[in-house]
Amino acid sequence: MSNLEKQPHEVVIGDDDRPPIDTGRTTILAPREVPLGGPRAMTVHRTLPSRERSMIGAWCFVDHYGPTDVRTGTGMVVPPHPHTGLQTVSWLFDGEIEHRDSVGSHAFVRPGELNLMTAGRGISHSEVSTENTTILRGVQLWLALPDAAREVEPFFESHTAVAATLGNATITVFLGSVAGVSATAKTFTRILAAQIDVPSRTRIELAVDPRDEHGILVDRASVTVNGTPVARTELAFVETGASTLTIESGDDDARLILIGGEPFGEQIVMWWNFVGRTHEEIVAYRTAWQAEAIGSGEVDARAPRFISTHGDPGTRDGHGYTGSPLPAPELPTVRLLPRRR
């Protein structure tokens, strides 16, 4: 998914952004509403990055959307756009999304199936809800790649998630390991992601790695996490030091997304759909995309390539993408300082 904000903030994240060690404290990150697209845009609830917190492990972006009725014209239509230095994680509760990218991948995102795109040095893709969809609901997550892996060749993979039970709850793991089961997708830091379905009036004790940071996003109903109330669309951030997550549901069945991972020990700069290490890198990524996909300026042979031999990701090449490539927003006029917690 693209960040379609017209004036995206530049986020610089470094060591000062990490929490104190071994506290296990729980903090609520409230969402902000972001329109995804044009006049009849689908609204997403964004909890990362936020004013209080920029990352949870390597997770640097969390969008939560739906339920939205596609029949009203508010489905997902995200034209071709670029990414660098990250992995995009698509996970649906309801509906279907068609994915196409510049390395030739063509896949359908469906409930219970992980779609993982590793951007590496540079990729572009489009995402469109299909005609089979009436209700669309899900999450889009980004993982920052560590420096040693951020220049890898881009690739795409799709996997069926692995389910486990914990009492009356069901835990569907799509990245990493938790609840005694492991997913098979390729990752570059110690991370995890899972859907947790908790029946009403149920309490579970989930063992987690105390070295890691964790987040619990509520999709349906409300819960408490380690005694802290968490409402729908909110993200509970649990600092390192917690070896157990205690989750309790109320009068309604709850559905959650659990993310986690080791604290990300590198400084990154994130702007629009790019993750880099310096302001200058972000400028270079934007310049390369504008030249190659939009036709604004000359293509630099040394710059990242977003369009491969599989074709220009736009309607003009007949490759099946929806819409012309998105132009990048204007860059900020100032360099921002690293964010504090």
Tab-separated table of C-alpha atoms in Angstrom:
chain	number	residue	atom	x	y	z
A	1	MET	CA	0.000	0.000	0.000
A	2	SER	CA	1.161	3.504	-0.701
A	3	ASN	CA	1.339	6.385	1.713
A	4	LEU	CA	-0.843	8.792	-0.281
A	5	GLU	CA	-0.497	11.796	1.986
A	6	LYS	CA	0.141	14.941	-0.051
A	7	GLN	CA	2.593	16.279	2.537
A	8	PRO	CA	4.165	13.222	4.212
A	9	HIS	CA	6.407	13.899	7.174
A	10	GLU	CA	10.052	12.926	7.074
A	11	VAL	CA	10.645	10.622	10.031
A	12	VAL	CA	14.199	10.136	11.277
A	13	ILE	CA	14.449	7.259	13.744
A	14	GLY	CA	17.500	6.358	15.797
A	15	ASP	CA	18.780	5.120	19.136
A	16	ASP	CA	17.015	7.887	21.083
A	17	ASP	CA	13.717	6.498	19.828
A	18	ARG	CA	14.105	3.217	21.689
A	19	PRO	CA	12.454	2.595	25.069
A	20	PRO	CA	14.172	1.908	28.382
A	21	ILE	CA	15.281	-1.694	28.728
A	22	ASP	CA	13.239	-4.309	30.621
A	23	THR	CA	10.226	-2.305	31.742
A	24	GLY	CA	7.345	-4.124	30.038
A	25	ARG	CA	5.265	-0.941	30.233
A	26	THR	CA	2.128	-0.728	28.056
A	27	THR	CA	1.310	2.487	26.158
A	28	ILE	CA	-1.720	3.181	23.960
A	29	LEU	CA	-1.049	4.606	20.486
A	30	ALA	CA	-4.181	6.296	19.145
A	31	PRO	CA	-4.826	6.183	15.387
A	32	ARG	CA	-5.105	9.117	13.029
A	33	GLU	CA	-7.392	8.979	10.020
A	34	VAL	CA	-5.735	9.159	6.594
A	35	PRO	CA	-7.701	9.191	3.289
A	36	LEU	CA	-6.330	6.641	0.834
A	37	GLY	CA	-6.974	8.062	-2.620
A	38	GLY	CA	-9.228	10.667	-4.220
A	39	PRO	CA	-12.603	12.305	-3.439
A	40	ARG	CA	-14.251	8.965	-2.516
A	41	ALA	CA	-11.199	7.750	-0.672
A	42	MET	CA	-11.111	4.795	1.665
A	43	THR	CA	-10.119	5.911	5.167
A	44	VAL	CA	-7.333	4.085	6.969
A	45	HIS	CA	-6.400	4.324	10.652
A	46	ARG	CA	-2.634	4.834	11.041
A	47	THR	CA	-0.941	4.077	14.361
A	48	LEU	CA	2.694	3.856	13.229
A	49	PRO	CA	4.534	6.105	12.938
A	50	SER	CA	2.922	8.239	15.632
A	51	ARG	CA	3.902	11.154	17.836
A	52	GLU	CA	4.522	8.778	20.744
A	53	ARG	CA	6.270	5.988	18.890
A	54	SER	CA	7.967	5.518	15.519
A	55	MET	CA	8.798	1.814	15.466
A	56	ILE	CA	8.021	-1.476	17.201
A	57	GLY	CA	10.967	-3.732	16.460
A	58	ALA	CA	11.482	-3.335	12.713
A	59	TRP	CA	7.803	-2.445	12.194
A	60	CYS	CA	7.671	1.150	10.982
A	61	PHE	CA	4.177	1.542	9.480
A	62	VAL	CA	0.749	0.240	10.526
A	63	ASP	CA	-2.433	0.987	8.560
A	64	HIS	CA	-5.778	-0.537	9.564
A	65	TYR	CA	-8.814	-0.257	7.288
A	66	GLY	CA	-12.432	-1.348	7.051
A	67	PRO	CA	-14.951	-2.659	7.180
A	68	THR	CA	-15.679	-0.660	4.034
A	69	ASP	CA	-18.430	-1.476	1.537
A	70	VAL	CA	-16.751	-1.630	-1.870
A	71	ARG	CA	-20.152	-1.363	-3.567
A	72	THR	CA	-20.328	2.282	-2.462
A	73	GLY	CA	-17.186	3.066	-4.470
A	74	THR	CA	-14.826	3.249	-1.502
A	75	GLY	CA	-12.668	0.225	-2.301
A	76	MET	CA	-8.906	0.133	-2.613
A	77	VAL	CA	-7.464	1.557	-5.810
A	78	VAL	CA	-3.769	2.301	-5.319
A	79	PRO	CA	-1.945	3.005	-8.610
A	80	PRO	CA	1.686	1.967	-9.186
A	81	HIS	CA	4.071	3.480	-6.642
A	82	PRO	CA	7.633	2.767	-5.488
A	83	HIS	CA	9.243	1.369	-2.330
A	84	THR	CA	12.829	1.032	-1.090
A	85	GLY	CA	14.467	-0.457	1.990
A	86	LEU	CA	11.416	-2.219	3.414
A	87	GLN	CA	9.046	-5.177	3.262
A	88	THR	CA	5.306	-4.661	2.787
A	89	VAL	CA	3.011	-7.065	4.642
A	90	SER	CA	-0.576	-7.416	3.380
A	91	TRP	CA	-3.107	-9.214	5.610
A	92	LEU	CA	-6.866	-9.304	5.062
A	93	PHE	CA	-9.832	-10.137	7.293
A	94	ASP	CA	-12.426	-9.725	4.518
A	95	GLY	CA	-12.311	-9.174	0.757
A	96	GLU	CA	-9.719	-9.650	-1.953
A	97	ILE	CA	-6.972	-7.417	-3.388
A	98	GLU	CA	-5.113	-7.865	-6.672
A	99	HIS	CA	-1.364	-7.216	-6.489
A	100	ARG	CA	0.988	-6.616	-9.419
A	101	ASP	CA	4.595	-5.458	-9.249
A	102	SER	CA	7.604	-4.535	-11.361
A	103	VAL	CA	9.340	-7.902	-10.866
A	104	GLY	CA	6.435	-9.599	-12.637
A	105	SER	CA	4.451	-10.854	-9.638
A	106	HIS	CA	0.675	-11.185	-9.962
A	107	ALA	CA	-1.141	-12.376	-6.841
A	108	PHE	CA	-4.406	-12.057	-4.949
A	109	VAL	CA	-4.420	-11.140	-1.282
A	110	ARG	CA	-7.075	-13.176	0.554
A	111	PRO	CA	-7.933	-13.773	4.233
A	112	GLY	CA	-5.579	-16.231	5.894
A	113	GLU	CA	-2.838	-15.718	3.287
A	114	LEU	CA	0.255	-13.575	3.727
A	115	ASN	CA	1.472	-11.465	0.827
A	116	LEU	CA	5.019	-10.253	1.531
A	117	MET	CA	6.876	-7.947	-0.861
A	118	THR	CA	10.554	-7.255	-0.233
A	119	ALA	CA	11.407	-3.943	-1.878
A	120	GLY	CA	15.153	-4.088	-1.288
A	121	ARG	CA	16.940	-1.672	-3.597
A	122	GLY	CA	13.694	-0.698	-5.336
A	123	ILE	CA	10.341	-2.010	-6.560
A	124	SER	CA	6.964	-0.640	-7.653
A	125	HIS	CA	3.502	-2.184	-7.358
A	126	SER	CA	-0.246	-1.559	-7.545
A	127	GLU	CA	-3.085	-2.794	-5.308
A	128	VAL	CA	-6.749	-2.904	-6.280
A	129	SER	CA	-9.745	-4.503	-4.544
A	130	THR	CA	-11.367	-6.996	-6.921
A	131	GLU	CA	-14.877	-7.269	-8.329
A	132	ASN	CA	-15.419	-10.278	-6.040
A	133	THR	CA	-15.150	-8.018	-3.002
A	134	THR	CA	-18.128	-6.483	-1.228
A	135	ILE	CA	-16.596	-5.792	2.214
A	136	LEU	CA	-12.901	-4.931	2.513
A	137	ARG	CA	-11.100	-5.099	5.853
A	138	GLY	CA	-7.472	-5.651	6.785
A	139	VAL	CA	-4.083	-4.244	7.665
A	140	GLN	CA	-1.032	-3.072	5.746
A	141	LEU	CA	2.266	-3.210	7.626
A	142	TRP	CA	5.824	-2.219	6.740
A	143	LEU	CA	9.075	-3.686	8.033
A	144	ALA	CA	12.288	-1.662	7.761
A	145	LEU	CA	15.155	-3.700	6.335
A	146	PRO	CA	18.462	-3.662	8.254
A	147	ASP	CA	21.416	-2.088	6.510
A	148	ALA	CA	22.910	-5.451	5.562
A	149	ALA	CA	19.763	-6.409	3.603
A	150	ARG	CA	18.321	-3.179	2.256
A	151	GLU	CA	20.034	-3.456	-1.137
A	152	VAL	CA	18.814	-6.999	-1.883
A	153	GLU	CA	17.142	-7.724	-5.186
A	154	PRO	CA	13.377	-7.194	-4.842
A	155	PHE	CA	11.117	-10.254	-4.637
A	156	PHE	CA	7.583	-11.299	-3.727
A	157	GLU	CA	6.193	-14.300	-1.854
A	158	SER	CA	2.816	-15.590	-0.712
A	159	HIS	CA	2.193	-18.080	2.108
A	160	THR	CA	-0.708	-19.673	3.944
A	161	ALA	CA	-0.502	-18.811	7.632
A	162	VAL	CA	-0.058	-21.408	10.402
A	163	ALA	CA	-2.723	-21.699	13.137
A	164	ALA	CA	-2.394	-22.680	16.788
A	165	THR	CA	-4.764	-22.660	19.754
A	166	LEU	CA	-4.274	-21.194	23.196
A	167	GLY	CA	-7.194	-22.111	25.405
A	168	ASN	CA	-10.279	-21.016	23.483
A	169	ALA	CA	-8.345	-18.501	21.392
A	170	THR	CA	-6.956	-19.081	17.888
A	171	ILE	CA	-3.570	-17.646	16.922
A	172	THR	CA	-2.805	-17.476	13.202
A	173	VAL	CA	0.909	-16.831	12.689
A	174	PHE	CA	2.007	-15.262	9.415
A	175	LEU	CA	5.523	-14.042	10.289
A	176	GLY	CA	8.046	-15.321	12.805
A	177	SER	CA	7.279	-17.660	15.719
A	178	VAL	CA	4.842	-17.556	18.623
A	179	ALA	CA	2.547	-19.986	20.467
A	180	GLY	CA	4.757	-22.906	19.445
A	181	VAL	CA	4.373	-22.476	15.678
A	182	SER	CA	6.484	-20.767	13.030
A	183	ALA	CA	5.744	-19.149	9.670
A	184	THR	CA	8.007	-19.726	6.680
A	185	ALA	CA	8.262	-16.293	5.022
A	186	LYS	CA	11.675	-14.661	4.591
A	187	THR	CA	12.548	-11.977	7.158
A	188	PHE	CA	15.768	-10.170	8.011
A	189	THR	CA	15.393	-9.403	11.728
A	190	ARG	CA	13.762	-11.304	14.593
A	191	ILE	CA	10.095	-10.363	14.209
A	192	LEU	CA	6.630	-11.863	14.536
A	193	ALA	CA	3.104	-11.159	13.316
A	194	ALA	CA	-0.109	-13.031	14.058
A	195	GLN	CA	-3.872	-12.673	14.090
A	196	ILE	CA	-5.453	-13.532	17.445
A	197	ASP	CA	-9.157	-14.391	17.691
A	198	VAL	CA	-10.384	-14.275	21.281
A	199	PRO	CA	-13.950	-15.342	22.192
A	200	SER	CA	-15.975	-13.098	24.489
A	201	ARG	CA	-15.138	-13.110	28.204
A	202	THR	CA	-11.882	-14.981	27.649
A	203	ARG	CA	-8.458	-14.496	29.229
A	204	ILE	CA	-5.268	-15.812	27.638
A	205	GLU	CA	-1.622	-15.737	28.721
A	206	LEU	CA	0.655	-15.622	25.679
A	207	ALA	CA	4.378	-16.263	26.223
A	208	VAL	CA	6.612	-13.860	24.267
A	209	ASP	CA	10.315	-13.065	24.078
A	210	PRO	CA	11.132	-10.458	26.780
A	211	ARG	CA	13.964	-9.102	24.618
A	212	ASP	CA	11.408	-7.894	22.062
A	213	GLU	CA	8.979	-5.001	21.751
A	214	HIS	CA	5.352	-5.876	20.991
A	215	GLY	CA	2.219	-4.228	19.696
A	216	ILE	CA	-1.413	-5.358	19.733
A	217	LEU	CA	-3.803	-3.712	17.273
A	218	VAL	CA	-7.521	-4.187	17.937
A	219	ASP	CA	-9.614	-4.823	14.815
A	220	ARG	CA	-12.856	-5.906	16.461
A	221	ALA	CA	-14.411	-5.275	19.910
A	222	SER	CA	-12.074	-4.169	22.722
A	223	VAL	CA	-9.671	-5.906	25.107
A	224	THR	CA	-7.279	-5.292	27.952
A	225	VAL	CA	-3.571	-5.961	27.428
A	226	ASN	CA	-1.626	-6.507	30.642
A	227	GLY	CA	-4.462	-4.726	32.434
A	228	THR	CA	-4.572	-1.706	30.065
A	229	PRO	CA	-7.843	-1.138	28.137
A	230	VAL	CA	-7.414	-1.064	24.343
A	231	ALA	CA	-10.270	0.104	22.095
A	232	ARG	CA	-10.913	-0.760	18.471
A	233	THR	CA	-8.326	0.752	16.046
A	234	GLU	CA	-5.914	1.485	18.930
A	235	LEU	CA	-2.442	-0.061	19.147
A	236	ALA	CA	-1.092	-1.152	22.526
A	237	PHE	CA	2.705	-0.874	22.637
A	238	VAL	CA	4.470	-3.139	25.147
A	239	GLU	CA	8.098	-2.326	25.833
A	240	THR	CA	10.860	-4.896	26.206
A	241	GLY	CA	10.868	-6.874	29.450
A	242	ALA	CA	7.449	-8.508	29.195
A	243	SER	CA	7.625	-12.306	28.993
A	244	THR	CA	3.836	-12.687	28.918
A	245	LEU	CA	1.016	-10.792	27.247
A	246	THR	CA	-2.209	-11.123	29.212
A	247	ILE	CA	-5.195	-10.455	26.949
A	248	GLU	CA	-8.785	-10.316	28.179
A	249	SER	CA	-11.865	-9.827	26.000
A	250	GLY	CA	-15.157	-8.248	27.051
A	251	ASP	CA	-18.732	-9.048	26.074
A	252	ASP	CA	-17.899	-9.466	22.370
A	253	ASP	CA	-15.562	-11.693	20.386
A	254	ALA	CA	-12.321	-9.827	19.722
A	255	ARG	CA	-9.939	-9.920	16.779
A	256	LEU	CA	-6.394	-8.610	17.143
A	257	ILE	CA	-3.134	-8.275	15.258
A	258	LEU	CA	0.026	-8.987	17.248
A	259	ILE	CA	3.340	-7.612	15.984
A	260	GLY	CA	6.722	-7.755	17.670
A	261	GLY	CA	10.448	-7.897	17.240
A	262	GLU	CA	13.882	-7.036	18.540
A	263	PRO	CA	14.548	-3.288	18.942
A	264	PHE	CA	15.779	-1.903	15.638
A	265	GLY	CA	19.252	-0.598	16.413
A	266	GLU	CA	19.810	1.477	13.277
A	267	GLN	CA	18.844	4.992	12.305
A	268	ILE	CA	16.460	5.226	9.365
A	269	VAL	CA	14.830	8.027	7.422
A	270	MET	CA	11.301	7.292	6.201
A	271	TRP	CA	9.473	9.596	3.793
A	272	TRP	CA	6.495	8.835	1.541
A	273	ASN	CA	7.087	5.213	0.405
A	274	PHE	CA	10.850	5.186	0.882
A	275	VAL	CA	13.019	3.969	3.747
A	276	GLY	CA	16.652	5.077	3.628
A	277	ARG	CA	19.437	6.160	5.941
A	278	THR	CA	20.005	9.800	4.995
A	279	HIS	CA	18.087	12.757	3.664
A	280	GLU	CA	20.241	12.609	0.539
A	281	GLU	CA	19.206	9.006	-0.159
A	282	ILE	CA	15.534	9.949	0.005
A	283	VAL	CA	16.145	12.781	-2.452
A	284	ALA	CA	17.888	10.326	-4.800
A	285	TYR	CA	15.029	7.792	-4.567
A	286	ARG	CA	12.451	10.439	-5.379
A	287	THR	CA	14.495	11.769	-8.291
A	288	ALA	CA	14.923	8.260	-9.726
A	289	TRP	CA	11.193	7.478	-9.492
A	290	GLN	CA	10.162	10.767	-11.051
A	291	ALA	CA	12.570	10.252	-13.939
A	292	GLU	CA	11.893	6.596	-14.611
A	293	ALA	CA	8.144	6.271	-13.994
A	294	ILE	CA	6.808	9.806	-14.404
A	295	GLY	CA	9.195	10.945	-17.133
A	296	SER	CA	10.339	14.013	-15.212
A	297	GLY	CA	14.097	14.447	-15.607
A	298	GLU	CA	16.833	12.156	-16.871
A	299	VAL	CA	17.322	8.588	-15.651
A	300	ASP	CA	20.604	8.165	-13.777
A	301	ALA	CA	22.202	4.779	-14.467
A	302	ARG	CA	23.580	4.741	-10.899
A	303	ALA	CA	20.161	5.311	-9.283
A	304	PRO	CA	17.697	2.642	-8.044
A	305	ARG	CA	15.578	1.038	-10.773
A	306	PHE	CA	11.870	0.807	-10.099
A	307	ILE	CA	10.769	-0.438	-13.513
A	308	SER	CA	12.134	-3.804	-14.682
A	309	THR	CA	12.005	-5.687	-17.964
A	310	HIS	CA	8.531	-6.865	-16.924
A	311	GLY	CA	7.235	-3.504	-17.981
A	312	ASP	CA	6.328	-0.003	-16.974
A	313	PRO	CA	3.763	-0.293	-14.121
A	314	GLY	CA	1.073	1.787	-15.773
A	315	THR	CA	-1.881	1.393	-18.090
A	316	ARG	CA	0.111	2.481	-21.118
A	317	ASP	CA	2.047	-0.814	-21.337
A	318	GLY	CA	-1.025	-3.061	-21.103
A	319	HIS	CA	0.533	-5.018	-18.242
A	320	GLY	CA	-2.684	-5.053	-16.253
A	321	TYR	CA	-1.937	-2.387	-13.677
A	322	THR	CA	-4.595	0.103	-12.660
A	323	GLY	CA	-3.845	3.744	-13.318
A	324	SER	CA	-0.734	5.670	-14.217
A	325	PRO	CA	2.197	5.729	-11.766
A	326	LEU	CA	1.793	8.046	-8.799
A	327	PRO	CA	4.031	11.118	-8.848
A	328	ALA	CA	5.958	11.684	-5.647
A	329	PRO	CA	4.961	14.593	-3.392
A	330	GLU	CA	7.240	17.591	-3.044
A	331	LEU	CA	10.070	17.086	-0.600
A	332	PRO	CA	10.099	19.007	2.703
A	333	THR	CA	12.048	22.242	2.648
A	334	VAL	CA	13.910	21.521	5.898
A	335	ARG	CA	15.878	18.629	7.327
A	336	LEU	CA	14.189	17.282	10.456
A	337	LEU	CA	16.084	16.282	13.585
A	338	PRO	CA	15.876	12.752	15.032
A	339	ARG	CA	12.637	12.188	16.922
A	340	ARG	CA	12.575	11.644	20.672
A	341	ARG	CA	10.325	9.088	22.361
